[in-house]
Tab-separated table of C-alpha atoms and ligand atoms in Angstrom:
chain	number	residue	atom	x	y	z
A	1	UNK	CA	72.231	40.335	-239.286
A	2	UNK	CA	68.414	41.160	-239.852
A	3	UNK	CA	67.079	42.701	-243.016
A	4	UNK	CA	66.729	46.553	-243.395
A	5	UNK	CA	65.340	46.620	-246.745
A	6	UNK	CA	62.703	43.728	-247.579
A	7	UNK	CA	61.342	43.658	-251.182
A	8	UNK	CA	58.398	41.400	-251.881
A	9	UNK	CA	57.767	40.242	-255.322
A	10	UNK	CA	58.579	43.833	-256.651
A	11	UNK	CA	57.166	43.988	-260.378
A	12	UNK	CA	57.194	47.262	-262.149
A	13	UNK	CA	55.399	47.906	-265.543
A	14	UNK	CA	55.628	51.179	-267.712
A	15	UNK	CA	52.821	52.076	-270.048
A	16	UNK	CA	54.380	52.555	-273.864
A	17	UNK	CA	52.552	53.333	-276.794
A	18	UNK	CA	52.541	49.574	-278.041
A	19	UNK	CA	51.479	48.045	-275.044
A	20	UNK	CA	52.969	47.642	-271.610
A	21	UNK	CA	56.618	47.254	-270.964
A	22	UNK	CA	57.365	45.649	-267.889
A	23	UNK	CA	60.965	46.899	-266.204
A	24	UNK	CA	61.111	44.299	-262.891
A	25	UNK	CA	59.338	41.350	-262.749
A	26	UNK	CA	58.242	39.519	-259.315
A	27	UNK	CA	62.093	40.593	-257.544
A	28	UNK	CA	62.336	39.764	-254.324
A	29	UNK	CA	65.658	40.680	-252.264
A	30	UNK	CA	66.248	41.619	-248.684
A	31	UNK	CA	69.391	43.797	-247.617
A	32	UNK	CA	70.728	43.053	-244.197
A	33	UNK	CA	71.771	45.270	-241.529
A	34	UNK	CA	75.290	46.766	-241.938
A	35	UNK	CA	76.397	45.249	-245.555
A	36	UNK	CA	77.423	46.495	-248.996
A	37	UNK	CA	75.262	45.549	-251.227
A	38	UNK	CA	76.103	46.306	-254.967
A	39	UNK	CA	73.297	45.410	-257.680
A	40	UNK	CA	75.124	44.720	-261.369
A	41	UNK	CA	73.549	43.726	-264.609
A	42	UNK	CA	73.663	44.985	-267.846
A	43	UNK	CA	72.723	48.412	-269.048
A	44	UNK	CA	68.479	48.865	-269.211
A	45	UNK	CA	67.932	45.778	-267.310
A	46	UNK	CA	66.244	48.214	-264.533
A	47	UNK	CA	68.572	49.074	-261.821
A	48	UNK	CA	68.059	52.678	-261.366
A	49	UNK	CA	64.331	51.847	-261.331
A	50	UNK	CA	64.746	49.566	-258.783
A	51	UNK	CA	67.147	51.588	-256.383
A	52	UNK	CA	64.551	54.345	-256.988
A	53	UNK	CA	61.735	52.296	-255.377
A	54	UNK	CA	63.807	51.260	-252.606
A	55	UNK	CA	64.109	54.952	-251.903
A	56	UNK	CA	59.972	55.589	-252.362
A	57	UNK	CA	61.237	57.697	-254.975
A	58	UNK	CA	58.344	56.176	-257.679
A	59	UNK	CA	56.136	53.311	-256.331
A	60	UNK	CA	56.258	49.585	-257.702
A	61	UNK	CA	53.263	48.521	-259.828
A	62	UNK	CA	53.098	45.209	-257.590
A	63	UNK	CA	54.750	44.389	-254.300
A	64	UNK	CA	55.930	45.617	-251.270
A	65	UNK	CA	58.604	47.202	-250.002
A	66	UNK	CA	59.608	47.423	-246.413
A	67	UNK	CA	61.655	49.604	-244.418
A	68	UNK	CA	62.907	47.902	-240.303
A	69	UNK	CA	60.090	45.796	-240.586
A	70	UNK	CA	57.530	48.919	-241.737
A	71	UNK	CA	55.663	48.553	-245.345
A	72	UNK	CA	57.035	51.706	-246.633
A	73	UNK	CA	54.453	54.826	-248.496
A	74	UNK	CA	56.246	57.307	-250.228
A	75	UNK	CA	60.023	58.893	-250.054
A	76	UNK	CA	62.285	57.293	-247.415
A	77	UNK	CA	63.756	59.555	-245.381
A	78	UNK	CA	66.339	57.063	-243.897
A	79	UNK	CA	67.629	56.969	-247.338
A	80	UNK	CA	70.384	59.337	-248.727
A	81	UNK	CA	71.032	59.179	-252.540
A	82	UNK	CA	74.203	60.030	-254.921
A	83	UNK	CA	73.930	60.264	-258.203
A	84	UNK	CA	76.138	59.240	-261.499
A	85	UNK	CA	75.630	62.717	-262.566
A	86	UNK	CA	76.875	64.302	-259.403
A	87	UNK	CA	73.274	66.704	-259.262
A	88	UNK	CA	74.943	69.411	-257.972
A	89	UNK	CA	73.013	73.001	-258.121
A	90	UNK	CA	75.748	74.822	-260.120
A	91	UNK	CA	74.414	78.424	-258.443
A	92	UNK	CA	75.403	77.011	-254.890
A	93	UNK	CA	78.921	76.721	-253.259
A	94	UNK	CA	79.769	73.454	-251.991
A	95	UNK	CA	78.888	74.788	-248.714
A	96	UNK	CA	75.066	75.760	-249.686
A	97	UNK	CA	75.069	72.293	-251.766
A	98	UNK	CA	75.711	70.121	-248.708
A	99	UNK	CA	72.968	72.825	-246.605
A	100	UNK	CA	70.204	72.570	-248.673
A	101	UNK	CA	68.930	69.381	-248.336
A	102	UNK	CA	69.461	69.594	-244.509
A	103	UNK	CA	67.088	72.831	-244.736
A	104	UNK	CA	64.620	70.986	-246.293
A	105	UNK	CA	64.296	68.826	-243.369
A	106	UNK	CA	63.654	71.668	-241.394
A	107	UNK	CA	66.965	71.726	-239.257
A	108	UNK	CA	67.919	75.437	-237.725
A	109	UNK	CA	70.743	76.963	-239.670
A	110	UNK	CA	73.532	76.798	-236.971
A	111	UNK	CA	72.714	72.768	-236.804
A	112	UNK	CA	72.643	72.872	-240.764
A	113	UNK	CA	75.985	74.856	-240.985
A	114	UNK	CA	77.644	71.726	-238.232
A	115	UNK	CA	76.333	69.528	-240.026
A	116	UNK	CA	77.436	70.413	-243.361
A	117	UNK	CA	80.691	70.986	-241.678
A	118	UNK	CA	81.096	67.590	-240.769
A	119	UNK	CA	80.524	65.528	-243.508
A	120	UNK	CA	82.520	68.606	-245.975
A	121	UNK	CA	85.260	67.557	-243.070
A	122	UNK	CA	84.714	63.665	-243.520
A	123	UNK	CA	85.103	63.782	-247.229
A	124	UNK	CA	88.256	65.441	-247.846
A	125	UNK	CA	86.284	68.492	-249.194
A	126	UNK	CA	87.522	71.234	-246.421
A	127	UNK	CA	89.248	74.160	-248.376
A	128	UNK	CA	86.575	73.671	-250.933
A	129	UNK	CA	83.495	74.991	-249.062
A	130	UNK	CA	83.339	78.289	-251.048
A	131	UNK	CA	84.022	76.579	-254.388
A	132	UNK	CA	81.185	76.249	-257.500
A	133	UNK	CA	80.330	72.848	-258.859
A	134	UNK	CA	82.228	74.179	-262.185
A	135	UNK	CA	85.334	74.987	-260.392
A	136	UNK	CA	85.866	71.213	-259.337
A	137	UNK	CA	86.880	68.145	-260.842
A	138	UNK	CA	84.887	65.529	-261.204
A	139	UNK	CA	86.124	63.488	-258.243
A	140	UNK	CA	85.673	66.856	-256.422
A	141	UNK	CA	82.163	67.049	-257.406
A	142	UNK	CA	81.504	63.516	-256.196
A	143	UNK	CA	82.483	64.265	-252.933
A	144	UNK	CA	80.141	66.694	-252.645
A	145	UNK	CA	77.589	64.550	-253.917
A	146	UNK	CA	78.759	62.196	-251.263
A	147	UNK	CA	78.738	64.652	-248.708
A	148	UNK	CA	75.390	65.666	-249.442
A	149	UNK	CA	73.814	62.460	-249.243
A	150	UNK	CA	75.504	61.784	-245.809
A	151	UNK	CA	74.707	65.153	-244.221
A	152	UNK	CA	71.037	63.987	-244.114
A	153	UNK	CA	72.358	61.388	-241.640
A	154	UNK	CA	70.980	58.454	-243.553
A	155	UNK	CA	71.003	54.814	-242.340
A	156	UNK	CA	71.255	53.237	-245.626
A	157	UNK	CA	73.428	55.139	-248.621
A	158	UNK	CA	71.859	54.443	-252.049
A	159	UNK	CA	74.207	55.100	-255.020
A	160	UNK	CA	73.205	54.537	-258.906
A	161	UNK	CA	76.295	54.274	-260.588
A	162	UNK	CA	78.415	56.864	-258.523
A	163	UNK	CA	81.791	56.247	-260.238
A	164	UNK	CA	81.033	55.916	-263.764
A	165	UNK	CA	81.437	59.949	-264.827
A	166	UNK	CA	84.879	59.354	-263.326
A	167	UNK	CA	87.951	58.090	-264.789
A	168	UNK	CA	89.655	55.087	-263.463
A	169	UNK	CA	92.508	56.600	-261.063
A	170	UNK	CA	89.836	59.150	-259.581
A	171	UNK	CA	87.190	55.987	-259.098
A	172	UNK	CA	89.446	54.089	-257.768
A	173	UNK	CA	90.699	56.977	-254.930
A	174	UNK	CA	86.821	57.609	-254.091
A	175	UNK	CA	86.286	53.532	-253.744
A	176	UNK	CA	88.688	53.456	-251.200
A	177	UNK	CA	87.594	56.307	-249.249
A	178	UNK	CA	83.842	55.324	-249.494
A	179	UNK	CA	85.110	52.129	-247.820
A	180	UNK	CA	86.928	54.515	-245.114
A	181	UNK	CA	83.667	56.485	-244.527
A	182	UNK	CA	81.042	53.032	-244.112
A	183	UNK	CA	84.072	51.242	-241.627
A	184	UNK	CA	83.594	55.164	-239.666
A	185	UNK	CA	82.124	54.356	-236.617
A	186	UNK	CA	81.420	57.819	-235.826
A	187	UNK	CA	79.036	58.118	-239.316
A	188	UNK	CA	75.393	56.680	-238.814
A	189	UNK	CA	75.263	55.120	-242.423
A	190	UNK	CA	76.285	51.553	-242.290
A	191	UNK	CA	74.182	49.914	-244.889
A	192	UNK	CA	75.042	50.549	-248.606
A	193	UNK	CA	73.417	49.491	-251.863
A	194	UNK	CA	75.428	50.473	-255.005
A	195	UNK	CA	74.043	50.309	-258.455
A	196	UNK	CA	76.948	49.473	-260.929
A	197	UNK	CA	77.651	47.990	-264.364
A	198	UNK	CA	81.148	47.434	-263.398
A	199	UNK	CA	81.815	44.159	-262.095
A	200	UNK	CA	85.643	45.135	-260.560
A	201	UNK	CA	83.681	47.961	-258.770
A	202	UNK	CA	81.140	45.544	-257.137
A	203	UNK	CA	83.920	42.966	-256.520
A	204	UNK	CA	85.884	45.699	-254.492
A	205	UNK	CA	82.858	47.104	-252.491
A	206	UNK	CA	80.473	44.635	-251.851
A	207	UNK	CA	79.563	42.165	-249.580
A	208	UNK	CA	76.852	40.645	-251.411
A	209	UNK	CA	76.385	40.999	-254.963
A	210	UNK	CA	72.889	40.648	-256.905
A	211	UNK	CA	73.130	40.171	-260.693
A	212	UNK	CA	70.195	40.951	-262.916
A	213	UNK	CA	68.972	40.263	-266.820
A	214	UNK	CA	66.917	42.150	-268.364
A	215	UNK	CA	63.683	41.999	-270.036
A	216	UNK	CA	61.744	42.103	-267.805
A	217	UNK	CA	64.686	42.780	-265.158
A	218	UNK	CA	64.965	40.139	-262.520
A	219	UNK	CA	67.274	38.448	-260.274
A	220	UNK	CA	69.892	35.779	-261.228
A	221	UNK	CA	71.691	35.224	-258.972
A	222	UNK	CA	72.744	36.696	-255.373
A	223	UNK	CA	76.441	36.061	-254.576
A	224	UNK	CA	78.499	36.554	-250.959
A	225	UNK	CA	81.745	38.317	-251.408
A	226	UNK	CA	84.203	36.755	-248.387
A	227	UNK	CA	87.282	38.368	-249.583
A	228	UNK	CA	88.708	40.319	-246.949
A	229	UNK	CA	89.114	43.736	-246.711
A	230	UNK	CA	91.407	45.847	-247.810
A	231	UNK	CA	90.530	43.949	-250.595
A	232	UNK	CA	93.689	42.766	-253.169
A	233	UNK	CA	92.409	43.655	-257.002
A	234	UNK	CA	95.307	41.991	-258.475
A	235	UNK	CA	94.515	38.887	-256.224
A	236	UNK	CA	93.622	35.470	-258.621
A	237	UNK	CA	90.534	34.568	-255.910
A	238	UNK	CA	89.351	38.803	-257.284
A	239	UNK	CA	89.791	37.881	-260.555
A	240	UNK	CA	87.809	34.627	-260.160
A	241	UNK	CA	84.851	36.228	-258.770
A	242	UNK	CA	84.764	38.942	-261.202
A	243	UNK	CA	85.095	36.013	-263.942
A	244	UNK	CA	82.274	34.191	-262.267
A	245	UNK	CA	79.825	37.000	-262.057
A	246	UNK	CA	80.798	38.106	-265.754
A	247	UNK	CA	79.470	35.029	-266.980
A	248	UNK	CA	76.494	35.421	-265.084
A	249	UNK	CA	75.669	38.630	-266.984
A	250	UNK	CA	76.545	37.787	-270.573
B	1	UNK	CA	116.203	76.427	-258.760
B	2	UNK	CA	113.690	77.363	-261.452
B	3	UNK	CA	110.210	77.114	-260.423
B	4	UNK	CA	108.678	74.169	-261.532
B	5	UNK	CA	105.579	74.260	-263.257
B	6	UNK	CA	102.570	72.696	-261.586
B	7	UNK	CA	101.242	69.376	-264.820
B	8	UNK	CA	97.504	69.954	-264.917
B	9	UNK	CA	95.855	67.142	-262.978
B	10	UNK	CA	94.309	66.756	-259.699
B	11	UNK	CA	94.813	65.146	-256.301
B	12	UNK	CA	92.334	62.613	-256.471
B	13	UNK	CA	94.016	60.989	-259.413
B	14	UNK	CA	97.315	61.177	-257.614
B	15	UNK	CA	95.855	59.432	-255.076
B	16	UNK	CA	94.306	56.618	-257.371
B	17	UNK	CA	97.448	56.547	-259.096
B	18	UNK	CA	99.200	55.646	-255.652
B	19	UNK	CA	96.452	53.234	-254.907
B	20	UNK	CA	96.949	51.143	-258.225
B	21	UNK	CA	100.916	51.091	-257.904
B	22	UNK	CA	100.346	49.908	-254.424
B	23	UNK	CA	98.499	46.874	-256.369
B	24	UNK	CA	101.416	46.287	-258.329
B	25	UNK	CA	103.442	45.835	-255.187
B	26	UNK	CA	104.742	49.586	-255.902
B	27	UNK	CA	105.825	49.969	-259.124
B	28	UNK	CA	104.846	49.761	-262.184
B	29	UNK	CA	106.068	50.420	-265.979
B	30	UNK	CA	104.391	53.489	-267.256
B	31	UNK	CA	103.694	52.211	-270.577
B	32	UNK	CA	101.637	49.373	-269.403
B	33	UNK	CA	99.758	51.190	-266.616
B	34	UNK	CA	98.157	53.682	-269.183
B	35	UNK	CA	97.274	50.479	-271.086
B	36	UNK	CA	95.885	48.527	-267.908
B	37	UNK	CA	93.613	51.745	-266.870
B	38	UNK	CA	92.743	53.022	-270.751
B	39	UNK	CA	94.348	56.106	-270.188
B	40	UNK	CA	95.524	58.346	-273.015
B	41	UNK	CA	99.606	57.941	-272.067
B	42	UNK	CA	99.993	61.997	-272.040
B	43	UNK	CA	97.026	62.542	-269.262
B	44	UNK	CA	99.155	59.694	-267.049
B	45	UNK	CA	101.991	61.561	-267.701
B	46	UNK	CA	100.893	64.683	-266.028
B	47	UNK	CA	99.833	62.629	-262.972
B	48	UNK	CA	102.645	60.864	-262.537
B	49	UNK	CA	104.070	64.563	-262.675
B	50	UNK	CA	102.095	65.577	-260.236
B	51	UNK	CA	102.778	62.672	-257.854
B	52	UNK	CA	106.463	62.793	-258.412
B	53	UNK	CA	106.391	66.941	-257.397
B	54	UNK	CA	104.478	65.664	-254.393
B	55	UNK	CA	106.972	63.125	-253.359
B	56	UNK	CA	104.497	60.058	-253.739
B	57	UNK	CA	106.189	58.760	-256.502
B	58	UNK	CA	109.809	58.152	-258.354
B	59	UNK	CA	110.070	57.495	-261.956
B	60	UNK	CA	113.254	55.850	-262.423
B	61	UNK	CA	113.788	54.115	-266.344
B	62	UNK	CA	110.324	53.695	-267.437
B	63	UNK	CA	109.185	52.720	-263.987
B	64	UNK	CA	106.427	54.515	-261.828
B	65	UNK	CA	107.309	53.555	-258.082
B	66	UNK	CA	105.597	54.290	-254.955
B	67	UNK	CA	107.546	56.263	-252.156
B	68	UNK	CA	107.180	55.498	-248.298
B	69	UNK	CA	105.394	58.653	-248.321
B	70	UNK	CA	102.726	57.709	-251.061
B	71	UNK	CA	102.585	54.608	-249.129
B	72	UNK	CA	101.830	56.182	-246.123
B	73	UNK	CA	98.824	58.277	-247.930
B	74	UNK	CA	97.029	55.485	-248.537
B	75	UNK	CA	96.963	54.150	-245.244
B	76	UNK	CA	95.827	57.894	-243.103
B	77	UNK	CA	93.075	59.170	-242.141
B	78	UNK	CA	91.370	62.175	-245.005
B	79	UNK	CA	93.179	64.657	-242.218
B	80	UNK	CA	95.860	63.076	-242.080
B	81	UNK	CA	96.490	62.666	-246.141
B	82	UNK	CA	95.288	66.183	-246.124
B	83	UNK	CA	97.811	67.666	-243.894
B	84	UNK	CA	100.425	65.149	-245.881
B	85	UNK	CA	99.772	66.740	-248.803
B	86	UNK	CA	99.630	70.416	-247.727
B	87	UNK	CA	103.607	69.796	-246.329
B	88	UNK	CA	104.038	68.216	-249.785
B	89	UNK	CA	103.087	70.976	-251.419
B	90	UNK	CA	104.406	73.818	-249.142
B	91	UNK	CA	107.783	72.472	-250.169
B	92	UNK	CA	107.006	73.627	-254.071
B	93	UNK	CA	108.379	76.589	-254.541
B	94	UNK	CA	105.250	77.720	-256.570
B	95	UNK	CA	103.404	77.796	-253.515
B	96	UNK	CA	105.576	79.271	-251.240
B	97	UNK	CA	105.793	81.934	-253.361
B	98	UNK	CA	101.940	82.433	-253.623
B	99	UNK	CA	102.214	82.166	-250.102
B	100	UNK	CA	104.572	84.881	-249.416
B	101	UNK	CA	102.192	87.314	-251.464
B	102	UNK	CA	99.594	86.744	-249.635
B	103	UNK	CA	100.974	86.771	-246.140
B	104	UNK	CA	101.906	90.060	-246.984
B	105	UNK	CA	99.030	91.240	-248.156
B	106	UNK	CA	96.662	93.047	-246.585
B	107	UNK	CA	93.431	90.927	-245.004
B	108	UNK	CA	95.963	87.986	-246.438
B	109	UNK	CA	93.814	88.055	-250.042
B	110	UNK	CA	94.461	89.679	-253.205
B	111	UNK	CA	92.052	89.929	-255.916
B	112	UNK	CA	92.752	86.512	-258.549
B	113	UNK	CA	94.387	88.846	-261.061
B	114	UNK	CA	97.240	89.520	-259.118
B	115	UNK	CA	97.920	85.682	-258.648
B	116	UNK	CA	97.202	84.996	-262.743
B	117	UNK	CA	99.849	88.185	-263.202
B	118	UNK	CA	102.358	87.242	-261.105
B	119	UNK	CA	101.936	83.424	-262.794
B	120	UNK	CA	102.509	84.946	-265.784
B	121	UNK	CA	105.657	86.355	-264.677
B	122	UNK	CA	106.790	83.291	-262.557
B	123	UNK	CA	106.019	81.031	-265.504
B	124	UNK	CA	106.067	82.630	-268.762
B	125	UNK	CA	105.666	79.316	-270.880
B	126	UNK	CA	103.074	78.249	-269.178
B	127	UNK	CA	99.006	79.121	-269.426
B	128	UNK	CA	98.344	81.075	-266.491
B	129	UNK	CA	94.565	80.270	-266.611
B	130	UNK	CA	95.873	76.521	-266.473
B	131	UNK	CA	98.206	77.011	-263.943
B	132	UNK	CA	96.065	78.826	-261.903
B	133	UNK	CA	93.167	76.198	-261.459
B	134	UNK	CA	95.619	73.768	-260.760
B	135	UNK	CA	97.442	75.747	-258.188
B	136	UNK	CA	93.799	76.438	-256.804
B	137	UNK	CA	92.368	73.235	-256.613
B	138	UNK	CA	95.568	71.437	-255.388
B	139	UNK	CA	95.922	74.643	-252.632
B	140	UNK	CA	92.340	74.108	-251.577
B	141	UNK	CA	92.896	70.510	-251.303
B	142	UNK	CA	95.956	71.085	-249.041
B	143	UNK	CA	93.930	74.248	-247.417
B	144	UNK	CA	96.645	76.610	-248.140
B	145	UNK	CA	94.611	78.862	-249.927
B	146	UNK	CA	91.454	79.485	-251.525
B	147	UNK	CA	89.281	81.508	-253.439
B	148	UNK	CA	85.772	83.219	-253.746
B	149	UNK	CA	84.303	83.657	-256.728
B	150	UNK	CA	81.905	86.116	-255.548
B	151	UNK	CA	84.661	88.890	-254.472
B	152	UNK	CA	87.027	87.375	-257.297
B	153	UNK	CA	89.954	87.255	-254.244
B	154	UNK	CA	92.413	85.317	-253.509
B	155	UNK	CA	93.097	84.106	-249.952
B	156	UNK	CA	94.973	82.417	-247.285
B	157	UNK	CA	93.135	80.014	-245.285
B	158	UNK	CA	93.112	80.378	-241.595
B	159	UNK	CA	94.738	78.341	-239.607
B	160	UNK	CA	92.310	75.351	-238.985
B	161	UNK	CA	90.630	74.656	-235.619
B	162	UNK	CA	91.406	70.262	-236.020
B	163	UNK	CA	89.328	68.705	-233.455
C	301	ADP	N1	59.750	56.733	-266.525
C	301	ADP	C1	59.889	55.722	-267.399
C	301	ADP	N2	58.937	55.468	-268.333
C	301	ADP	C2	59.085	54.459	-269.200
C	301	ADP	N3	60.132	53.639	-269.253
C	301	ADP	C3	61.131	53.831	-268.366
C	301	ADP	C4	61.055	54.887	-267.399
C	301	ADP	N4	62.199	54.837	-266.651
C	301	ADP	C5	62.937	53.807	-267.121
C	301	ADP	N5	62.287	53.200	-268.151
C	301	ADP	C6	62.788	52.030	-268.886
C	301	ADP	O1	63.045	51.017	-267.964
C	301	ADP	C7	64.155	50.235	-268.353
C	301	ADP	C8	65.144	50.131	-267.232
C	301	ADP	O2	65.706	51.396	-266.963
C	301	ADP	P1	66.747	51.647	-265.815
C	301	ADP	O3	66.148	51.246	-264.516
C	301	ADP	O4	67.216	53.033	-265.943
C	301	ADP	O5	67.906	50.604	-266.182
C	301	ADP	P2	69.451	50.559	-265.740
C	301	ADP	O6	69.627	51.495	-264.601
C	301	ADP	O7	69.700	49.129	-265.380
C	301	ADP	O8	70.264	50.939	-266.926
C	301	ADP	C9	64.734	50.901	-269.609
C	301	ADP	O9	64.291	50.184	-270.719
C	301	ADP	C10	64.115	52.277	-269.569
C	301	ADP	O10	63.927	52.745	-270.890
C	302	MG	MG1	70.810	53.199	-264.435
C-alpha cells in the first residue's frame, strides 16, 4: 500500500502575546492508500490543527506536506471534510446543503442535482432532501455533513471529531454505516483519517491508530489495528487494545 | 385497537440501540444498558419504545432483546433498512391513518395544520407538536411522507424510482 498523505517534520507555532506557542512539533506520519486512519490524543494536544494542514486548510510553520507524491500549496481539493459541529447552513435544505459545495467547484446544475442525489441516496438521507438543518436530529444532521463531504467526490475523507455532538446509540449507528460507505466500492473515497478523543471510536474504525501528547503536540506512538471487521466491541482482544492505547495517552 | 402513541426518539438511535444489543449477543437488561451507554434511563426508555413499535425489539421482564427483524437491519443495505423500516412503520396504525388523509387529498398534501389537528384528535394526551416531529422525521426516514417548510404542507412521497 503506498502513502497518500506524506508529512515531513510538520512543526506548527502560533504567535501569543507571551511569546510563541508551538502546537506540533517536528511530526512526521504518512497515510497509506486505502486505510482508516484515526489520530487520538488528549484534548488541545493539536489534532484539529493538524487534520487542518493535511487539508491545506492553514499552512505548517515548518515542513512539508505531500499529496500522491506532489508537495502540496494551498486547499486540497482531493480532500472532503466533516465537521464535529455538523456546519450546516441553517437557510439551506438538505438538498441545497449537499449542492453548494459541488457549485463551488463549478459543476453544471443537472450534474450538481445527480450528484447530490447520490450521496443524499448513499446516506440514508432520501425523504429528507427538503428538510432544514433545525428540523433534524443530530444524527440526521451528520449525515448531511457526511453527505456533503462525499458529494465533492473526495479520495481521502477527513473528519475532526465527527461523532462527539452525538449521543452514544446515534454514534454508534453512524460508525457502522461510515464503515458501510468506505467498504462501497461504487464510492471513490477509500482513504479516511478521523480525528477522535475517543479511544472505543478509533478502536472500532481504524486501521492504524496514531496517539499524540501535547505540548508541543507530537507523535507517540503509531499502532496497527488487525482485528477483523465487523469488528466485536465486547471482544477481550477490543478491550485490550483500547487498554493499551489508554495508557499511552494518560 | 387504540392508536398507539409514537415515544419521541429517532431512527438512528433505534438503530444504535439494535447495534449494541447485537453486542450483547441480543439482549440485554435495560437497567444496565442505560448504565453501560450513560444514558438518562427515561430517554432509553422511549427508544426501546420506539424499537419495540417497530418490531426490532421485545422487552420481556426487564430484558431488551433483539428480534430476527432488528437483526436483519443491521446486516442490509441503507435501502434495504430503509424500505424495512417504512413496512415497519406502515403497520402503525398512526401512519396509516396519516396516510389515508393524504391519499385522499387533493395533490396528496395538506397544509401541516391539518396533520397537528387531526393529532390532536387521534391523540388527545399527547403533544401534538411532539408527536408531529416524530411522526415526520420517522415518515421521512421511511419516505412515507414529508414536508416543506416553505409551503407549510404536508405530503405523500412519490413512489420512488430504486435503481
Ligand atoms: N488560530 C490559532 N491561534 C492560536 N492558537 C491556536 C489556534 N488554533 C489552535 N490553537 C491552539 O493550538 C492548540 C491545539 O489546538 P487543536 O488543534 O484544536 O487541538 P485538539 O483538536 O487536539 O483539541 C490549542 O492549545 C489551541 O488553543
Ligand atoms: Mg479538535
Amino acid at each position: 500500500m503506498p502513502a497518500i498523505i506524506e508529512l515531513e517534520h510538520i512543526t506548527k507555532i502560533y504567535p501569543r502575546p507571551e511569546g510563541e506557542s508551538q502546537i506540533l512539533a517536528d511530526v512526521s506520519l504518512e497515510v497509506m492508500d486505502g486505510e482508516v486512519l484515526a489520530v487520538v490524543g488528549p484534548s488541545g494536544c493539536g489534532k484539529s490543527t493538524l487534520l487542518r494542514i493535511i487539508h491545506g486548510l492553514i499552512p505548517p510553520s515548518a515542513g512539508v506536506v505531500r499529496f500522491a507524491g506532489r508537495a502540496q500549496d494551498g486547499i486540497n481539493l482531493s480532500c472532503g471534510m466533516v465537521f464535529q459541529s455538523f456546519a450546516l447552513l441553517p437557510w439551506l435544505t438538505v438538498e441545497q446543503n449537499v449542492m453548494v459545495g459541488l457549485e463551488a467547484r463549478g459543476l453544471d446544475d443537472e450534474t450538481c442535482r445527480k450528484r447530490a442525489m447520490k450521496y443524499i441516496d448513499k446516506v440514508g438521507l432520501d425523504g429528507n432532501e427538503e428538510a432544514y438543518p433545525r428540523e433534524l436530529s443530530g444524527g440526521m444532521k451528520q449525515r448531511v455533513g457526511l453527505a456533503r463531504a462525499l458529494a465533492v467526490e473526495p479520495k481521502v475523507l477527513l473528519m475532526d471529531e465527527p461523532f462527539s455532538a452525538l449521543d452514544a446509540l446515534t454514534s454508534i449507528n453512524l460508525r457502522e454505516e461510515l464503515i458501510d460507505l468506505w467498504g462501497d466500492p461504487a464510492l471513490p473515497v477509500d482513504t479516511i483519517v478521523i480525528v477522535t478523543h475517543l479511544i472505543e471510536e478509533a478502536v472500532e474504525l481504524a486501521d492504524r491508530i496514531v496517539v499524540l501528547a501535547s505540548n508541543p503536540g507530537r507523535i507517540v506512538e503509531s499502532i496497527k489495528v488487525e482485528l477483523p471487521r465487523p469488528r466485536e466491541r465486547k471482544s477481550p482482544e477490543f478491550s485490550a487494545l483500547v487498554d493499551r492505547v489508554f495508557s499511552l495517552i494518560v | 385497537m387504540p392508536i398507539e402513541p409514537l415515544p419521541s426518539t429517532g431512527i438512528s438511535k433505534v438503530l444504535g440501540l439494535c447495534e449494541i444489543l447485537d453486542d450483547h449477543q441480543g439482549k440485554e437488561d435495560v437497567y444496565r444498558l442505560a448504565q453501560d451507554l450513560h444514558m438518562p434511563f427515561g430517554e432509553l426508555l422511549l427508544v426501546i419504545k420506539g424499537a419495540e413499535m417497530l418490531g426490532m425489539v421485545e422487552t420481556p421482564g426487564g430484558d431488551a432483546v433483539l428480534t430476527p427483524l432488528g437483526k436483519r437491519a443491521l446486516e442490509s443495505s441503507m435501502n434495504e433498512k430503509k424500505a424495512l423500516l417504512r413496512q415497519a412503520m406502515l403497520k402503525l396504525k398512526v401512519f396509516q391513518h396519516v396516510l389515508k388523509l393524504l391519499e385522499n387529498a387533493q395533490e396528496n398534501e395538506v397544509p401541516a395544520e391539518v396533520i397537528l389537528e387531526e393529532l390532536a384528535v387521534l391523540l388527545p394526551q399527547e403533544q401534538p407538536r411532539q408527536l408531529f416531529t416524530t411522526l415526520l422525521n420517522w415518515g421521512r426516514y421511511g419516505e412515507i411522507f414529508g414536508y416543506s417548510r416553505d409551503t407549510d404542507q404536508f405530503y405523500l412521497q412519490k413512489p420512488e424510482k430504486t435503481p
